Amino acid sequence: MSEPSLFTKIIQGEIPSSMVAQGESWYAFLDINPQRPGHTLVVPKEQAQRIAELSSESRRDLMDGVVEVQRRLSIEFETTDFSINVNDGPLAGQEVPHVHFHIIPRTKSSTSHPLWNMSNKPSDPDFEALTSLSKKLQSY
Ligand code: 5GP
């Protein structure tokens, strides 16, 4: 068994957190360093670094947790719109090696830009490259 992650310690109450909600297999709490008010993390109680390493059950339940958190944030922030992000592994910017969804309520007072906008988009779509990659991906 690997060392308990920071989020496992939070789930177990060893490290304090500001809980938003929890289910049998997931736990949701406010991010300590919010990008916008209401920024919440939803984590599986099962410890795994990447989504693909989770049991199917935990993975399915996690989406119920996301929607439950959205329901609660909707009431508080009077919005139906959210930015949702997962940094699935260190190369994606994951700092805490335990799967977590970032849920951020978006309101008229915040900008409408996506929070995670990967820039350097070419102005004209490269259809040749898209077709070639599409073919490759379909063959796997
Ligand atoms: P990542 O970069 O791994 O996708 O996101 C990790 C998130 O965990 C960050 O947004 C960071 O602010 C949050 N975080 C790190 N340590 C703690 C902590 O001790 N408590 C809480 N509530 N959030 C944390």
GROMACS .gro file of C-alpha atoms in nm, residues 20 29-31 34-42 66 69-85 101-116:
model
   47
   20VAL     CA    1  -1.891   2.069   0.064
   29PHE     CA    2  -1.412   2.020  -0.022
   30LEU     CA    3  -1.317   2.378  -0.100
   31ASP     CA    4  -0.982   2.437  -0.265
   34PRO     CA    5  -0.945   2.911  -0.505
   35GLN     CA    6  -0.921   3.037  -0.862
   36ARG     CA    7  -1.273   3.178  -0.819
   37PRO     CA    8  -1.505   3.180  -0.516
   38GLY     CA    9  -1.657   2.835  -0.468
   39HIS     CA   10  -1.368   2.645  -0.630
   40THR     CA   11  -1.427   2.290  -0.506
   41LEU     CA   12  -1.232   1.966  -0.538
   42VAL     CA   13  -1.414   1.634  -0.575
   66VAL     CA   14  -1.940   1.634  -0.945
   69VAL     CA   15  -2.138   1.968  -0.598
   70GLN     CA   16  -2.269   2.159  -0.900
   71ARG     CA   17  -2.620   2.143  -0.752
   72ARG     CA   18  -2.502   2.298  -0.427
   73LEU     CA   19  -2.280   2.561  -0.591
   74SER     CA   20  -2.567   2.651  -0.828
   75ILE     CA   21  -2.778   2.751  -0.532
   76GLU     CA   22  -2.506   2.954  -0.366
   77PHE     CA   23  -2.367   3.127  -0.675
   78GLU     CA   24  -2.695   3.147  -0.873
   79THR     CA   25  -2.546   2.993  -1.185
   80THR     CA   26  -2.583   2.683  -1.399
   81ASP     CA   27  -2.238   2.722  -1.555
   82PHE     CA   28  -1.908   2.573  -1.443
   83SER     CA   29  -1.551   2.520  -1.546
   84ILE     CA   30  -1.450   2.163  -1.467
   85ASN     CA   31  -1.095   2.039  -1.498
  101PHE     CA   32  -1.199   1.725  -1.028
  102HIS     CA   33  -1.178   2.102  -1.000
  103ILE     CA   34  -1.531   2.249  -1.006
  104ILE     CA   35  -1.547   2.625  -1.048
  105PRO     CA   36  -1.878   2.811  -1.064
  106ARG     CA   37  -1.884   3.071  -1.343
  107THR     CA   38  -2.094   3.381  -1.304
  108LYS     CA   39  -2.157   3.697  -1.504
  109SER     CA   40  -1.909   3.877  -1.284
  110SER     CA   41  -1.632   3.634  -1.380
  111THR     CA   42  -1.509   3.646  -1.740
  112SER     CA   43  -1.650   3.405  -1.996
  113HIS     CA   44  -1.304   3.283  -2.094
  114PRO     CA   45  -1.231   2.920  -2.022
  115LEU     CA   46  -1.004   2.901  -1.721
  116TRP     CA   47  -0.779   2.646  -1.886
   0.00000   0.00000   0.00000
